[in-house]
Short mmCIF file of C-alpha atoms and ligand atoms in Angstrom, two decimals:
data_model
loop_
_atom_site.label_atom_id
_atom_site.label_comp_id
_atom_site.label_asym_id
_atom_site.label_seq_id
_atom_site.Cartn_x
_atom_site.Cartn_y
_atom_site.Cartn_z
CA UNK A 1 -0.08 -0.14 0.07
CA UNK A 2 3.02 2.41 0.92
CA UNK A 3 4.68 2.17 -2.12
CA UNK A 4 1.62 2.04 -4.22
CA UNK A 5 0.92 5.30 -2.55
CA UNK A 6 4.24 6.95 -3.11
CA UNK A 7 4.03 6.09 -6.91
CA UNK A 8 1.12 7.42 -7.15
CA UNK A 9 2.43 10.82 -5.59
CA UNK A 10 5.39 10.81 -7.66
CA UNK A 11 3.39 10.73 -10.88
CA UNK A 12 1.04 13.19 -9.67
CA UNK A 13 3.95 15.51 -9.08
CA UNK A 14 5.61 14.89 -11.89
CA UNK A 15 2.41 15.35 -13.82
CA UNK A 16 1.80 18.85 -12.27
CA UNK A 17 5.14 20.09 -13.02
CA UNK A 18 5.06 19.02 -16.65
CA UNK A 19 1.76 20.70 -17.05
CA UNK A 20 1.90 23.22 -19.79
CA UNK A 21 -1.18 25.54 -19.43
CA UNK A 22 -3.70 26.04 -16.73
CA UNK A 23 -6.58 23.77 -19.18
CA UNK A 24 -3.70 20.57 -18.97
CA UNK A 25 -3.52 21.16 -15.23
CA UNK A 26 -7.16 21.24 -14.58
CA UNK A 27 -7.10 17.98 -16.46
CA UNK A 28 -4.34 16.58 -14.61
CA UNK A 29 -5.93 17.74 -11.44
CA UNK A 30 -9.10 15.61 -12.33
CA UNK A 31 -6.98 12.44 -12.98
CA UNK A 32 -4.98 12.56 -9.99
CA UNK A 33 -7.47 14.07 -7.14
CA UNK A 34 -10.80 13.66 -9.00
CA UNK A 35 -13.58 10.29 -8.08
CA UNK A 36 -11.73 8.04 -10.70
CA UNK A 37 -8.41 8.35 -9.30
CA UNK A 38 -6.45 5.62 -8.27
CA UNK A 39 -6.42 7.72 -4.43
CA UNK A 40 -10.01 7.42 -4.55
CA UNK A 41 -9.95 4.12 -5.42
CA UNK A 42 -7.19 3.27 -2.71
CA UNK A 43 -9.78 5.50 -0.19
CA UNK A 44 -12.82 3.15 -1.14
CA UNK A 45 -10.55 -0.11 -0.72
CA UNK A 46 -10.14 1.02 3.42
CA UNK A 47 -13.24 -0.34 3.91
CA UNK A 48 -12.14 -3.86 3.54
CA UNK A 49 -8.79 -3.29 6.06
CA UNK A 50 -8.42 -4.52 8.99
CA UNK A 51 -9.55 -2.19 11.45
CA UNK A 52 -6.13 -1.77 13.47
CA UNK A 53 -4.57 -0.90 10.02
CA UNK A 54 -7.44 1.33 8.78
CA UNK A 55 -6.51 4.41 10.72
CA UNK A 56 -2.75 4.24 9.24
CA UNK A 57 -3.88 3.53 6.17
CA UNK A 58 -6.50 6.31 5.94
CA UNK A 59 -3.67 8.80 7.37
CA UNK A 60 -1.21 7.86 4.70
CA UNK A 61 -3.98 8.32 1.89
CA UNK A 62 -4.71 11.90 3.35
CA UNK A 63 -0.98 12.94 3.39
CA UNK A 64 -0.73 11.67 -0.10
CA UNK A 65 -3.78 13.36 -0.61
CA UNK A 66 -2.27 16.96 0.61
CA UNK A 67 0.91 16.72 -1.41
CA UNK A 68 -0.84 16.49 -4.51
CA UNK A 69 -3.17 19.37 -3.99
CA UNK A 70 -0.30 21.37 -2.81
CA UNK A 71 1.78 20.75 -5.97
CA UNK A 72 -1.41 21.75 -8.00
CA UNK A 73 -1.74 24.70 -6.22
CA UNK A 74 1.87 25.87 -6.78
CA UNK A 75 1.92 24.83 -10.10
CA UNK A 76 -1.64 27.13 -10.60
CA UNK A 77 -0.22 29.77 -9.09
CA UNK A 78 2.72 30.11 -11.73
CA UNK A 79 0.70 29.41 -14.74
CA UNK A 80 -2.16 31.85 -13.83
CA UNK A 81 0.79 34.44 -13.64
CA UNK A 82 2.66 33.46 -16.70
CA UNK A 83 -0.52 33.37 -18.44
CA UNK A 84 -1.35 36.88 -17.39
CA UNK A 85 2.02 38.63 -18.17
CA UNK A 86 1.21 37.06 -21.83
CA UNK A 87 -2.06 38.71 -22.04
CA UNK A 88 -0.73 42.21 -20.50
CA UNK A 89 2.07 41.77 -22.99
CA UNK A 90 -0.58 41.10 -25.95
CA UNK A 91 -2.94 44.21 -24.86
CA UNK A 92 0.03 46.65 -24.49
CA UNK A 93 -0.82 49.54 -26.63
CA UNK A 94 2.39 51.28 -28.00
CA UNK A 95 1.31 55.11 -28.09
CA UNK A 96 4.67 56.09 -29.70
CA UNK A 97 3.47 54.41 -32.56
CA UNK A 98 0.06 56.67 -33.07
CA UNK A 99 2.13 59.99 -32.44
CA UNK A 100 5.94 59.02 -33.87
CA UNK A 101 8.74 60.46 -31.77
CA UNK A 102 7.84 61.48 -28.09
CA UNK A 103 8.52 65.09 -27.54
CA UNK A 104 9.04 66.17 -24.14
CA UNK A 105 6.75 69.32 -22.89
CA UNK A 106 7.23 72.05 -20.48
CA UNK A 107 4.97 74.42 -18.21
CA UNK A 108 2.86 77.24 -20.22
CA UNK A 109 4.70 80.09 -20.09
CA UNK A 110 2.39 81.72 -17.29
CA UNK A 111 2.86 78.60 -15.25
CA UNK A 112 6.80 79.40 -15.37
CA UNK A 113 6.04 83.46 -14.64
CA UNK A 114 4.02 82.64 -11.55
CA UNK A 115 6.39 79.97 -10.36
CA UNK A 116 9.16 82.40 -10.73
CA UNK A 117 7.04 84.95 -8.69
CA UNK A 118 6.75 82.86 -6.10
CA UNK A 119 10.43 81.89 -5.94
CA UNK A 120 10.84 85.32 -5.80
CA UNK A 121 8.70 86.26 -3.25
CA UNK A 122 9.45 83.24 -1.05
CA UNK A 123 12.84 83.91 -1.44
CA UNK A 124 12.22 87.77 0.23
CA UNK A 125 10.26 86.10 3.39
CA UNK A 126 6.75 85.96 1.82
CA UNK A 127 4.45 83.08 2.37
CA UNK A 128 2.42 81.72 -0.70
CA UNK A 129 -1.81 81.73 0.26
CA UNK A 130 -4.32 80.74 -2.07
CA UNK A 131 -8.60 81.46 -1.43
CA UNK A 132 -11.32 80.43 -3.76
CA UNK A 133 -12.34 81.40 -7.18
CA UNK A 134 -16.01 82.13 -6.60
CA UNK A 135 -15.91 84.97 -3.88
CA UNK A 136 -19.13 86.44 -2.01
CA UNK A 137 -19.47 90.34 -2.08
CA UNK A 138 -18.16 90.73 1.35
CA UNK A 139 -14.83 89.07 0.50
CA UNK A 140 -14.85 90.93 -3.61
CA UNK A 141 -15.96 94.37 -2.26
CA UNK A 142 -17.75 94.99 1.15
CA UNK A 143 -14.59 94.22 3.35
CA UNK A 144 -12.24 95.58 1.16
CA UNK A 145 -14.16 99.00 1.69
CA UNK A 146 -16.37 98.87 -1.57
CA UNK A 147 -19.71 99.34 -0.06
CA UNK A 148 -22.76 98.42 -2.64
CA UNK A 149 -23.27 102.41 -3.30
CA UNK A 150 -19.28 102.86 -4.18
CA UNK A 151 -18.63 103.59 -7.97
CA UNK A 152 -15.90 101.61 -7.58
CA UNK A 153 -17.40 98.37 -8.08
CA UNK A 154 -18.50 99.31 -11.82
CA UNK A 155 -14.52 99.60 -12.38
CA UNK A 156 -14.11 95.87 -11.73
CA UNK A 157 -16.83 94.50 -14.68
CA UNK A 158 -17.85 92.01 -12.52
CA UNK A 159 -19.09 88.48 -13.67
CA UNK A 160 -21.96 87.78 -11.01
CA UNK A 161 -22.99 83.97 -10.57
CA UNK A 162 -26.76 83.64 -10.68
CA UNK A 163 -26.67 82.04 -6.80
CA UNK A 164 -28.41 83.91 -3.79
CA UNK A 165 -29.14 87.57 -3.96
CA UNK A 166 -28.23 89.29 -6.93
CA UNK A 167 -24.90 90.37 -6.99
CA UNK A 168 -24.01 88.51 -3.78
CA UNK A 169 -21.76 85.81 -5.68
CA UNK A 170 -19.30 86.45 -8.21
CA UNK A 171 -16.23 85.05 -10.11
CA UNK A 172 -13.41 87.22 -8.04
CA UNK A 173 -12.62 90.14 -10.21
CA UNK A 174 -8.98 90.39 -8.24
CA UNK A 175 -6.79 88.63 -5.65
CA UNK A 176 -7.40 90.93 -2.76
CA UNK A 177 -10.15 88.93 -1.66
CA UNK A 178 -6.92 87.00 -0.29
CA UNK A 179 -6.18 89.41 1.88
CA UNK A 180 -9.42 89.41 3.72
CA UNK A 181 -9.27 85.88 3.75
CA UNK A 182 -5.83 85.90 5.56
CA UNK A 183 -6.27 88.53 7.87
CA UNK A 184 -9.52 87.13 9.09
CA UNK A 185 -7.70 84.11 9.95
CA UNK A 186 -4.40 85.07 11.10
CA UNK A 187 -2.70 87.27 13.77
CA UNK A 188 -0.41 89.68 12.25
CA UNK A 189 2.73 89.67 11.56
CA UNK A 190 1.36 88.49 7.95
CA UNK A 191 3.69 88.60 4.93
CA UNK A 192 1.90 86.37 2.24
CA UNK A 193 1.72 86.58 -1.70
CA UNK A 194 -1.59 85.04 -3.20
CA UNK A 195 -1.45 84.27 -7.02
CA UNK A 196 -4.50 82.95 -8.96
CA UNK A 197 -7.25 83.32 -11.75
CA UNK A 198 -9.49 86.31 -11.73
CA UNK A 199 -12.57 87.09 -14.24
CA UNK A 200 -13.85 90.34 -15.51
CA UNK A 201 -16.47 91.16 -18.30
CA UNK A 202 -13.27 92.59 -20.26
CA UNK A 203 -13.46 91.57 -24.05
CA UNK A 204 -10.22 89.67 -25.27
CA UNK A 205 -7.97 92.06 -26.78
CA UNK A 206 -4.09 92.71 -27.14
CA UNK A 207 -3.93 93.84 -23.63
CA UNK A 208 -7.21 92.19 -22.18
CA UNK A 209 -8.29 88.54 -21.21
CA UNK A 210 -11.92 88.22 -19.64
CA UNK A 211 -9.74 85.24 -17.38
CA UNK A 212 -6.49 85.97 -16.18
CA UNK A 213 -4.37 85.51 -13.23
CA UNK A 214 -2.87 88.27 -10.98
CA UNK A 215 -0.84 88.21 -7.76
CA UNK A 216 -1.80 89.87 -4.87
CA UNK A 217 1.02 90.65 -1.80
CA UNK A 218 -0.23 91.65 1.84
CA UNK A 219 2.29 92.39 4.54
CA UNK A 220 0.90 93.80 7.95
CA UNK A 221 3.48 94.10 10.73
CA UNK A 222 4.23 96.87 13.38
CA UNK A 223 5.63 100.11 11.79
CA UNK A 224 4.96 99.45 8.05
CA UNK A 225 5.71 102.52 5.72
CA UNK A 226 5.11 103.73 2.22
CA UNK A 227 9.37 103.19 2.38
CA UNK A 228 8.51 99.23 3.06
CA UNK A 229 6.30 99.14 0.09
CA UNK A 230 8.53 100.90 -2.43
CA UNK A 231 11.43 98.86 -0.92
CA UNK A 232 9.79 95.68 -1.48
CA UNK A 233 8.60 96.59 -5.01
CA UNK A 234 12.17 97.59 -6.12
CA UNK A 235 13.50 94.49 -4.66
CA UNK A 236 11.17 92.39 -6.45
CA UNK A 237 11.67 94.22 -9.65
CA UNK A 238 15.20 93.63 -9.78
CA UNK A 239 15.30 89.71 -8.79
CA UNK A 240 12.61 89.05 -11.45
CA UNK A 241 13.83 91.47 -14.30
CA UNK A 242 17.52 91.76 -13.52
CA UNK A 243 19.51 94.77 -12.15
CA UNK A 244 18.90 97.18 -15.11
CA UNK A 245 15.24 97.65 -14.39
CA UNK A 246 13.91 100.34 -12.48
CA UNK A 247 10.30 101.06 -10.70
CA UNK A 248 8.03 103.81 -9.58
CA UNK A 249 5.24 104.47 -8.09
CA UNK A 250 2.94 106.98 -9.06
CA UNK A 251 -0.33 108.60 -7.30
CA UNK A 252 -3.42 106.49 -7.79
CA UNK A 253 -6.90 105.67 -6.38
CA UNK A 254 -8.12 102.02 -4.82
CA UNK A 255 -10.69 102.16 -1.95
CA UNK A 256 -8.78 99.55 -0.20
CA UNK A 257 -5.15 101.53 0.18
CA UNK A 258 -4.78 104.94 1.50
CA UNK A 259 -2.41 106.59 -0.09
CA UNK A 260 -2.95 104.30 -3.22
CA UNK A 261 -0.42 104.19 -6.14
CA UNK A 262 0.31 102.68 -9.37
CA UNK A 263 3.81 100.86 -10.01
CA UNK A 264 5.49 101.25 -13.08
CA UNK A 265 8.77 99.65 -14.27
CA UNK A 266 11.63 101.20 -16.47
CA UNK A 267 11.80 99.99 -20.56
CA UNK A 268 15.22 99.63 -22.50
CA UNK A 269 13.86 102.39 -24.47
CA UNK A 270 13.49 104.80 -21.52
CA UNK A 271 9.53 104.73 -21.28
CA UNK A 272 7.54 103.32 -18.28
CA UNK A 273 5.34 100.36 -18.32
CA UNK A 274 2.51 99.99 -15.72
CA UNK A 275 2.65 96.90 -13.61
CA UNK A 276 0.18 97.03 -11.39
CA UNK A 277 -1.74 99.00 -8.08
CA UNK A 278 -0.26 98.95 -4.37
CA UNK A 279 -0.61 101.25 -1.17
CA UNK A 280 -1.10 101.34 2.63
CA UNK A 281 -3.80 98.62 3.51
CA UNK A 282 -6.84 101.26 4.63
CA UNK A 283 -7.41 101.58 8.17
CA UNK A 284 -11.12 100.20 7.80
CA UNK A 285 -10.08 97.33 5.86
CA UNK A 286 -7.81 96.14 9.06
CA UNK A 287 -10.78 97.02 10.86
CA UNK A 288 -13.33 94.90 9.01
CA UNK A 289 -11.09 91.78 9.78
CA UNK A 290 -10.55 92.56 13.38
CA UNK A 291 -6.98 93.90 13.17
CA UNK A 292 -6.48 97.59 15.16
CA UNK A 293 -4.92 100.13 12.92
CA UNK A 294 -3.75 102.05 15.47
CA UNK A 295 -1.30 98.90 16.70
CA UNK A 296 -0.56 97.40 13.25
CA UNK A 297 -0.39 99.02 9.39
CA UNK A 298 0.35 97.17 6.34
CA UNK A 299 0.89 97.32 2.57
CA UNK A 300 -0.78 95.27 -0.57
CA UNK A 301 0.43 95.46 -4.13
CA UNK A 302 -1.53 93.21 -6.84
CA UNK A 303 -0.45 93.21 -10.51
CA UNK A 304 -1.25 91.04 -13.39
CA UNK A 305 0.68 87.85 -14.33
CA UNK A 306 -0.46 87.53 -17.93
CA UNK A 307 0.37 91.41 -18.50
CA UNK A 308 3.98 90.43 -16.56
CA UNK A 309 4.75 87.26 -18.98
CA UNK A 310 3.97 89.56 -22.17
CA UNK A 311 6.47 92.00 -20.87
CA UNK A 312 9.15 89.36 -20.15
CA UNK A 313 9.02 87.71 -23.07
CA UNK A 314 8.07 90.64 -25.08
CA UNK A 315 4.90 89.29 -27.10
CA UNK A 316 2.35 91.53 -29.37
CA UNK A 317 -0.52 90.47 -27.95
CA UNK A 318 -1.90 88.53 -24.61
CA UNK A 319 -4.02 86.62 -26.17
CA UNK A 320 -1.40 84.94 -27.66
CA UNK A 321 -1.20 82.78 -24.16
CA UNK A 322 -4.62 81.56 -24.55
CA UNK A 323 -4.86 80.60 -28.06
CA UNK A 324 -2.78 77.52 -27.47
CA UNK A 325 -0.75 77.13 -30.54
CA UNK A 326 2.32 74.85 -29.43
CA UNK A 327 4.25 76.10 -32.17
CA UNK A 328 4.31 79.63 -30.26
CA UNK A 329 4.20 77.82 -26.72
CA UNK A 330 7.09 75.47 -27.32
CA UNK A 331 9.69 78.76 -27.86
CA UNK A 332 9.29 79.63 -24.21
C1 LIG B 401 -6.91 95.45 -8.75
O1 LIG B 401 -7.07 94.41 -9.29
C2 LIG B 401 -6.17 95.90 -7.24
N1 LIG B 401 -7.15 94.86 -6.66
C3 LIG B 401 -5.04 95.79 -7.43
C4 LIG B 401 -4.27 95.95 -5.99
C5 LIG B 401 -4.25 95.25 -4.86
C6 LIG B 401 -4.48 97.63 -5.64
C7 LIG B 401 -3.58 95.63 -3.76
C8 LIG B 401 -3.71 97.92 -4.35
C9 LIG B 401 -3.60 97.08 -3.64
P1 LIG B 401 -6.93 96.35 -11.28
O2 LIG B 401 -8.15 96.23 -11.71
O3 LIG B 401 -5.66 97.78 -11.84
O4 LIG B 401 -6.32 96.58 -9.85
O5 LIG B 401 -5.91 95.41 -11.75
C10 LIG B 401 -4.62 95.10 -11.64
C11 LIG B 401 -3.81 94.55 -12.54
O6 LIG B 401 -4.69 93.50 -13.22
C12 LIG B 401 -3.54 95.27 -13.87
O7 LIG B 401 -2.36 96.24 -13.79
C13 LIG B 401 -3.44 94.56 -14.86
O8 LIG B 401 -1.97 93.99 -14.79
C14 LIG B 401 -4.38 93.30 -14.56
N2 LIG B 401 -5.51 92.97 -15.47
C15 LIG B 401 -6.44 93.70 -15.16
N3 LIG B 401 -7.35 93.49 -15.83
C16 LIG B 401 -7.05 92.39 -16.82
C17 LIG B 401 -7.41 91.92 -18.10
N4 LIG B 401 -8.90 91.87 -18.31
N5 LIG B 401 -6.43 90.99 -18.76
C18 LIG B 401 -5.39 91.00 -18.26
N6 LIG B 401 -4.83 91.61 -17.36
C19 LIG B 401 -5.61 92.46 -16.38
#
C-alpha cells in the first residue's frame, strides 16, 4: 500500500510539473484527485482492511492527497501569473506608434512666470496663500472698503454667478479677497503673496483677457511705511527682471489702500510700463478683519501675471497666451 501510494504521488507531482497550461493542469488534477483517481480507489479499499490497519492507511492516503493538492496549487499560481503576463503584453498599447517620436513638453509660460514670482517672493520671506475663485460680495468688495453704492464696484467689471441674492456671488474680479481671508484667519505679522485666476467681463483684445491671473501681496506688521512698500517693489523688480530695470510709484486710487499708487517699471527705451496697483492697507480694511490700525500697519499690491509674461517675453498680443498654439508655446 505505502509503495503504491508513493508511486501515485510521484507520478502526480511529475504530471503537475509538466502541465504546460491551466487547461492541462485542470484535466490532470481531475485525473489524480478526482472521483476516478487511484487515490479515490485506495480510499474506497480502506473498508476492506482490518480496523487496526485502517487508521494508519487512512492517514497515509490523506497525506498523499495533501502533497498532490499542494503541488497542483503551486503549479496553478505559476501558470496563472505567466498567462497573465502574456495577456498583458498582448494588450499593451504602444502610443508612440500613433504619435511618432515622443516630445517632452514644458510648463506654459504663464505657469513659468507664476512659479518664478513665487520663488522670488518666498526668497524675500513671503508665504504663498490661496483663496476660492468664486467669492461673495463681502470678500470681493465690502470688506475691501467698497460698499454697494461705491462707484469703484463698476470699475471691476464683475461676472456675477446666479446664486443667492442678486450680485451677491461672483467670480472674483481680483485677488484682493485673499487679503481679507488671510487677515480674518491669522494674527499679524502677515507676509503673504496670493497668485490665482481672476475674471472680468473684459472682451479679449491685445492687452485684456476675460480670465487672467493676478498676484496679490500683503504685509501687516508694526511700523510698516510706504518706504517698505517702495523698497519691496524695487527689490522684487530687480530679482524678477534683472538689475537694470527700475521701478517707480505714481499716485492713484483704490478704495482698499490709502495712500494708493500704480507702480511702473522702466523699459530699455527709457519709457515706463504700468505693472499693477499698490498702497497702504486702508484702516477700514484692517478694522473689518478685527485688526487694530493703531497697532498694526500694512501695505498691499496686486498685478497681472499674464501682463508680466507679455512684458518679460516681449509678446505683441496677450491673446497668444490662450490660443494654445503649440508652435508658439514651445518657443518659451
Ligand atoms: C486691482 O485689481 C487691485 N486689486 C490691485 C491692488 C491690490 C491695488 C492691492 C492695491 C492693493 P486693477 O484693476 O488695476 O487693480 O488690476 C491690477 C492688474 O491686473 C492690472 O494692472 C493688470 O496688470 C491686470 N489686469 C486687469 N484687468 C486685466 C485683463 N482683463 N486682462 C489681463 N490683465 C488684467
